[in-house]
JSON list of C-alpha atoms in Angstrom, two decimals:
[
{"chain": "A", "resi": 1214, "resn": "HIS", "atom": "CA", "xyz": [13.75, 28.57, -11.81]},
{"chain": "A", "resi": 1215, "resn": "GLU", "atom": "CA", "xyz": [10.06, 29.25, -11.31]},
{"chain": "A", "resi": 1216, "resn": "ASP", "atom": "CA", "xyz": [8.10, 27.62, -8.50]},
{"chain": "A", "resi": 1217, "resn": "TYR", "atom": "CA", "xyz": [5.00, 25.99, -9.94]},
{"chain": "A", "resi": 1218, "resn": "CYS", "atom": "CA", "xyz": [4.35, 22.76, -8.07]},
{"chain": "A", "resi": 1219, "resn": "PRO", "atom": "CA", "xyz": [1.49, 23.12, -5.56]},
{"chain": "A", "resi": 1220, "resn": "PHE", "atom": "CA", "xyz": [3.17, 20.54, -3.30]},
{"chain": "A", "resi": 1221, "resn": "THR", "atom": "CA", "xyz": [6.56, 22.28, -3.08]},
{"chain": "A", "resi": 1222, "resn": "LYS", "atom": "CA", "xyz": [5.74, 25.97, -3.59]},
{"chain": "A", "resi": 1223, "resn": "ASN", "atom": "CA", "xyz": [4.56, 26.37, 0.02]},
{"chain": "A", "resi": 1224, "resn": "PRO", "atom": "CA", "xyz": [5.73, 23.15, 1.66]},
{"chain": "A", "resi": 1225, "resn": "GLY", "atom": "CA", "xyz": [4.76, 24.10, 5.22]},
{"chain": "A", "resi": 1226, "resn": "ALA", "atom": "CA", "xyz": [6.74, 23.38, 8.36]},
{"chain": "A", "resi": 1227, "resn": "LYS", "atom": "CA", "xyz": [9.98, 21.46, 8.12]},
{"chain": "A", "resi": 1228, "resn": "TRP", "atom": "CA", "xyz": [9.42, 17.77, 8.77]},
{"chain": "A", "resi": 1229, "resn": "SER", "atom": "CA", "xyz": [11.62, 16.30, 11.48]},
{"chain": "A", "resi": 1230, "resn": "ALA", "atom": "CA", "xyz": [10.13, 12.97, 12.56]},
{"chain": "A", "resi": 1231, "resn": "PRO", "atom": "CA", "xyz": [6.91, 10.96, 12.68]},
{"chain": "A", "resi": 1232, "resn": "ASP", "atom": "CA", "xyz": [4.39, 12.18, 15.23]},
{"chain": "A", "resi": 1233, "resn": "LEU", "atom": "CA", "xyz": [3.78, 8.94, 17.15]},
{"chain": "A", "resi": 1234, "resn": "ASP", "atom": "CA", "xyz": [1.35, 10.54, 19.60]},
{"chain": "A", "resi": 1235, "resn": "LYS", "atom": "CA", "xyz": [-0.76, 11.91, 16.76]},
{"chain": "A", "resi": 1236, "resn": "ALA", "atom": "CA", "xyz": [-0.71, 8.52, 15.00]},
{"chain": "A", "resi": 1237, "resn": "LYS", "atom": "CA", "xyz": [-1.89, 6.79, 18.19]},
{"chain": "A", "resi": 1238, "resn": "GLN", "atom": "CA", "xyz": [-4.65, 9.36, 18.59]},
{"chain": "A", "resi": 1239, "resn": "LEU", "atom": "CA", "xyz": [-5.80, 8.89, 14.98]},
{"chain": "A", "resi": 1240, "resn": "VAL", "atom": "CA", "xyz": [-5.97, 5.13, 15.51]},
{"chain": "A", "resi": 1241, "resn": "GLU", "atom": "CA", "xyz": [-7.93, 5.67, 18.72]},
{"chain": "A", "resi": 1242, "resn": "ASP", "atom": "CA", "xyz": [-10.30, 8.15, 17.05]},
{"chain": "A", "resi": 1243, "resn": "SER", "atom": "CA", "xyz": [-10.88, 5.79, 14.13]},
{"chain": "A", "resi": 1244, "resn": "GLY", "atom": "CA", "xyz": [-12.18, 3.10, 16.47]},
{"chain": "A", "resi": 1245, "resn": "THR", "atom": "CA", "xyz": [-9.70, 0.58, 15.07]},
{"chain": "A", "resi": 1246, "resn": "LYS", "atom": "CA", "xyz": [-7.33, 0.37, 18.05]},
{"chain": "A", "resi": 1247, "resn": "GLY", "atom": "CA", "xyz": [-6.60, -3.26, 18.90]},
{"chain": "A", "resi": 1248, "resn": "GLN", "atom": "CA", "xyz": [-7.71, -4.46, 15.47]},
{"chain": "A", "resi": 1249, "resn": "LYS", "atom": "CA", "xyz": [-5.73, -7.37, 14.00]},
{"chain": "A", "resi": 1250, "resn": "VAL", "atom": "CA", "xyz": [-3.72, -6.55, 10.87]},
{"chain": "A", "resi": 1251, "resn": "THR", "atom": "CA", "xyz": [-1.95, -9.22, 8.83]},
{"chain": "A", "resi": 1252, "resn": "ILE", "atom": "CA", "xyz": [0.98, -8.23, 6.63]},
{"chain": "A", "resi": 1253, "resn": "ILE", "atom": "CA", "xyz": [1.62, -10.59, 3.70]},
{"chain": "A", "resi": 1254, "resn": "VAL", "atom": "CA", "xyz": [5.27, -10.79, 2.62]},
{"chain": "A", "resi": 1255, "resn": "GLU", "atom": "CA", "xyz": [7.36, -12.95, 0.34]},
{"chain": "A", "resi": 1256, "resn": "ASP", "atom": "CA", "xyz": [9.23, -15.63, 2.25]},
{"chain": "A", "resi": 1257, "resn": "THR", "atom": "CA", "xyz": [12.61, -13.95, 1.71]},
{"chain": "A", "resi": 1258, "resn": "ALA", "atom": "CA", "xyz": [14.93, -12.40, 4.28]},
{"chain": "A", "resi": 1259, "resn": "ILE", "atom": "CA", "xyz": [14.44, -8.86, 2.97]},
{"chain": "A", "resi": 1260, "resn": "SER", "atom": "CA", "xyz": [10.64, -9.04, 2.71]},
{"chain": "A", "resi": 1261, "resn": "ARG", "atom": "CA", "xyz": [10.35, -10.69, 6.12]},
{"chain": "A", "resi": 1262, "resn": "SER", "atom": "CA", "xyz": [12.49, -7.98, 7.71]},
{"chain": "A", "resi": 1263, "resn": "ILE", "atom": "CA", "xyz": [10.39, -5.22, 6.08]},
{"chain": "A", "resi": 1264, "resn": "GLY", "atom": "CA", "xyz": [7.28, -7.01, 7.34]},
{"chain": "A", "resi": 1265, "resn": "VAL", "atom": "CA", "xyz": [8.67, -7.20, 10.88]},
{"chain": "A", "resi": 1266, "resn": "TYR", "atom": "CA", "xyz": [9.47, -3.48, 10.77]},
{"chain": "A", "resi": 1267, "resn": "LEU", "atom": "CA", "xyz": [5.93, -2.64, 9.61]},
{"chain": "A", "resi": 1268, "resn": "GLN", "atom": "CA", "xyz": [4.58, -4.94, 12.31]},
{"chain": "A", "resi": 1269, "resn": "SER", "atom": "CA", "xyz": [6.51, -2.97, 14.95]},
{"chain": "A", "resi": 1270, "resn": "VAL", "atom": "CA", "xyz": [5.20, 0.34, 13.61]},
{"chain": "A", "resi": 1271, "resn": "LEU", "atom": "CA", "xyz": [1.59, -0.87, 13.56]},
{"chain": "A", "resi": 1272, "resn": "THR", "atom": "CA", "xyz": [1.94, -2.37, 17.03]},
{"chain": "A", "resi": 1273, "resn": "SER", "atom": "CA", "xyz": [3.40, 0.88, 18.38]},
{"chain": "A", "resi": 1274, "resn": "ILE", "atom": "CA", "xyz": [0.32, 2.84, 17.28]},
{"chain": "A", "resi": 1275, "resn": "GLY", "atom": "CA", "xyz": [-2.22, 0.40, 18.66]},
{"chain": "A", "resi": 1276, "resn": "TYR", "atom": "CA", "xyz": [-2.82, -2.46, 16.24]},
{"chain": "A", "resi": 1277, "resn": "VAL", "atom": "CA", "xyz": [-2.23, -6.17, 16.78]},
{"chain": "A", "resi": 1278, "resn": "ALA", "atom": "CA", "xyz": [-0.04, -6.89, 13.78]},
{"chain": "A", "resi": 1279, "resn": "ASP", "atom": "CA", "xyz": [1.14, -10.21, 12.40]},
{"chain": "A", "resi": 1280, "resn": "VAL", "atom": "CA", "xyz": [3.52, -11.05, 9.55]},
{"chain": "A", "resi": 1281, "resn": "LYS", "atom": "CA", "xyz": [2.57, -13.90, 7.22]},
{"chain": "A", "resi": 1282, "resn": "PRO", "atom": "CA", "xyz": [5.42, -14.95, 4.89]},
{"chain": "A", "resi": 1283, "resn": "ILE", "atom": "CA", "xyz": [4.32, -16.97, 1.88]},
{"chain": "A", "resi": 1284, "resn": "SER", "atom": "CA", "xyz": [6.27, -18.52, -0.98]},
{"chain": "A", "resi": 1285, "resn": "SER", "atom": "CA", "xyz": [7.62, -16.06, -3.54]},
{"chain": "A", "resi": 1286, "resn": "ASN", "atom": "CA", "xyz": [6.13, -18.34, -6.19]},
{"chain": "A", "resi": 1287, "resn": "ILE", "atom": "CA", "xyz": [2.57, -17.50, -5.15]},
{"chain": "A", "resi": 1288, "resn": "GLN", "atom": "CA", "xyz": [2.78, -14.25, -3.15]},
{"chain": "A", "resi": 1289, "resn": "PHE", "atom": "CA", "xyz": [2.04, -11.88, -6.04]},
{"chain": "A", "resi": 1290, "resn": "THR", "atom": "CA", "xyz": [-0.97, -13.81, -7.33]},
{"chain": "A", "resi": 1291, "resn": "TYR", "atom": "CA", "xyz": [-2.21, -14.35, -3.75]},
{"chain": "A", "resi": 1292, "resn": "ILE", "atom": "CA", "xyz": [-2.28, -10.63, -2.94]},
{"chain": "A", "resi": 1293, "resn": "GLN", "atom": "CA", "xyz": [-4.10, -9.86, -6.22]},
{"chain": "A", "resi": 1294, "resn": "ASN", "atom": "CA", "xyz": [-7.08, -12.07, -5.37]},
{"chain": "A", "resi": 1295, "resn": "THR", "atom": "CA", "xyz": [-9.76, -10.22, -3.38]},
{"chain": "A", "resi": 1296, "resn": "ASN", "atom": "CA", "xyz": [-11.06, -13.55, -2.06]},
{"chain": "A", "resi": 1297, "resn": "ASN", "atom": "CA", "xyz": [-7.92, -13.72, 0.11]},
{"chain": "A", "resi": 1298, "resn": "LYS", "atom": "CA", "xyz": [-8.91, -10.49, 1.90]},
{"chain": "A", "resi": 1299, "resn": "VAL", "atom": "CA", "xyz": [-5.35, -9.18, 2.08]},
{"chain": "A", "resi": 1300, "resn": "GLN", "atom": "CA", "xyz": [-5.11, -6.18, 4.39]},
{"chain": "A", "resi": 1301, "resn": "MET", "atom": "CA", "xyz": [-1.51, -5.20, 3.74]},
{"chain": "A", "resi": 1302, "resn": "SER", "atom": "CA", "xyz": [1.35, -6.60, 1.71]},
{"chain": "A", "resi": 1303, "resn": "VAL", "atom": "CA", "xyz": [4.95, -5.89, 0.85]},
{"chain": "A", "resi": 1304, "resn": "THR", "atom": "CA", "xyz": [5.57, -6.16, -2.86]},
{"chain": "A", "resi": 1305, "resn": "GLN", "atom": "CA", "xyz": [7.33, -4.28, -5.63]},
{"chain": "A", "resi": 1306, "resn": "TRP", "atom": "CA", "xyz": [6.64, -2.95, -9.10]},
{"chain": "A", "resi": 1307, "resn": "TYR", "atom": "CA", "xyz": [9.34, -2.28, -11.68]},
{"chain": "A", "resi": 1308, "resn": "LYS", "atom": "CA", "xyz": [8.69, 0.03, -14.58]},
{"chain": "A", "resi": 1309, "resn": "ASP", "atom": "CA", "xyz": [8.90, -1.43, -18.06]},
{"chain": "A", "resi": 1310, "resn": "TYR", "atom": "CA", "xyz": [9.42, 2.00, -19.60]},
{"chain": "A", "resi": 1311, "resn": "PRO", "atom": "CA", "xyz": [9.81, 5.52, -18.15]},
{"chain": "A", "resi": 1312, "resn": "ALA", "atom": "CA", "xyz": [6.22, 6.77, -18.14]},
{"chain": "A", "resi": 1313, "resn": "ALA", "atom": "CA", "xyz": [3.66, 7.47, -15.43]},
{"chain": "A", "resi": 1314, "resn": "SER", "atom": "CA", "xyz": [1.17, 5.34, -17.36]},
{"chain": "A", "resi": 1315, "resn": "ASP", "atom": "CA", "xyz": [3.28, 2.27, -16.55]},
{"chain": "A", "resi": 1316, "resn": "PHE", "atom": "CA", "xyz": [2.24, 2.80, -12.94]},
{"chain": "A", "resi": 1317, "resn": "LEU", "atom": "CA", "xyz": [-1.05, 4.69, -12.86]},
{"chain": "A", "resi": 1318, "resn": "ASN", "atom": "CA", "xyz": [-2.98, 3.03, -15.70]},
{"chain": "A", "resi": 1319, "resn": "ILE", "atom": "CA", "xyz": [-1.82, -0.46, -14.83]},
{"chain": "A", "resi": 1320, "resn": "LEU", "atom": "CA", "xyz": [-2.00, -0.36, -11.04]},
{"chain": "A", "resi": 1321, "resn": "PHE", "atom": "CA", "xyz": [-5.07, 1.86, -10.53]},
{"chain": "A", "resi": 1322, "resn": "SER", "atom": "CA", "xyz": [-7.36, 1.65, -13.56]},
{"chain": "A", "resi": 1323, "resn": "CYS", "atom": "CA", "xyz": [-10.78, 0.04, -13.49]},
{"chain": "A", "resi": 1324, "resn": "ALA", "atom": "CA", "xyz": [-9.74, -2.23, -16.37]},
{"chain": "A", "resi": 1325, "resn": "SER", "atom": "CA", "xyz": [-6.94, -3.70, -14.24]},
{"chain": "A", "resi": 1326, "resn": "PHE", "atom": "CA", "xyz": [-9.27, -4.73, -11.41]},
{"chain": "A", "resi": 1327, "resn": "ARG", "atom": "CA", "xyz": [-10.81, -8.21, -11.56]},
{"chain": "A", "resi": 1328, "resn": "GLU", "atom": "CA", "xyz": [-12.55, -9.18, -8.36]},
{"chain": "A", "resi": 1329, "resn": "GLY", "atom": "CA", "xyz": [-11.77, -12.72, -7.16]},
{"chain": "A", "resi": 1330, "resn": "SER", "atom": "CA", "xyz": [-9.01, -13.22, -9.73]},
{"chain": "A", "resi": 1331, "resn": "ASP", "atom": "CA", "xyz": [-5.34, -14.11, -9.33]},
{"chain": "A", "resi": 1332, "resn": "ALA", "atom": "CA", "xyz": [-4.75, -11.81, -12.32]},
{"chain": "A", "resi": 1333, "resn": "SER", "atom": "CA", "xyz": [-5.98, -8.51, -10.87]},
{"chain": "A", "resi": 1334, "resn": "ILE", "atom": "CA", "xyz": [-2.93, -6.28, -11.11]},
{"chain": "A", "resi": 1335, "resn": "ASN", "atom": "CA", "xyz": [-4.93, -3.43, -9.52]},
{"chain": "A", "resi": 1336, "resn": "ILE", "atom": "CA", "xyz": [-4.23, -4.88, -6.06]},
{"chain": "A", "resi": 1337, "resn": "ALA", "atom": "CA", "xyz": [-5.79, -1.89, -4.29]},
{"chain": "A", "resi": 1338, "resn": "GLY", "atom": "CA", "xyz": [-9.09, -2.55, -6.03]},
{"chain": "A", "resi": 1339, "resn": "PHE", "atom": "CA", "xyz": [-9.30, 1.16, -6.85]},
{"chain": "A", "resi": 1340, "resn": "CYS", "atom": "CA", "xyz": [-11.79, 2.05, -9.57]},
{"chain": "A", "resi": 1341, "resn": "ASP", "atom": "CA", "xyz": [-13.04, 5.57, -10.22]},
{"chain": "A", "resi": 1342, "resn": "LYS", "atom": "CA", "xyz": [-14.48, 6.17, -13.70]},
{"chain": "A", "resi": 1343, "resn": "GLU", "atom": "CA", "xyz": [-13.74, 9.92, -13.57]},
{"chain": "A", "resi": 1344, "resn": "ILE", "atom": "CA", "xyz": [-10.10, 9.38, -12.68]},
{"chain": "A", "resi": 1345, "resn": "ASP", "atom": "CA", "xyz": [-9.90, 6.56, -15.23]},
{"chain": "A", "resi": 1346, "resn": "ALA", "atom": "CA", "xyz": [-10.96, 8.97, -17.98]},
{"chain": "A", "resi": 1347, "resn": "LYS", "atom": "CA", "xyz": [-8.20, 11.41, -16.96]},
{"chain": "A", "resi": 1348, "resn": "MET", "atom": "CA", "xyz": [-5.57, 8.65, -17.17]},
{"chain": "A", "resi": 1349, "resn": "GLN", "atom": "CA", "xyz": [-6.43, 7.81, -20.78]}
]
């Protein structure tokens, strides 16, 4: 075995738990403490429970979080449309075939982002031409 990965070669201190005090301080320093955050989830028991957990985490670090369950029939198209101004959502992506391109190219390429469209699979709205060229 030869160490080569820059992320695991010198991993740093052993992680033991989230640093809640540091998270609260970062929120405070960012000037976003008290800001309202809406979490969009599918209206299913599992998605709602994940949303409630995320709500508790966000609340514990200083945000005013709310969970908005919407029908599974429209949730995925709803979160794709930038006109809906989704801040955070719980969703999933299943690979069609075992390749990084099934995630990176589809979910983060400029070609996959269509502002104001229900068919914008690049939900993050991330578009960087330099990074796009490296993904090709």
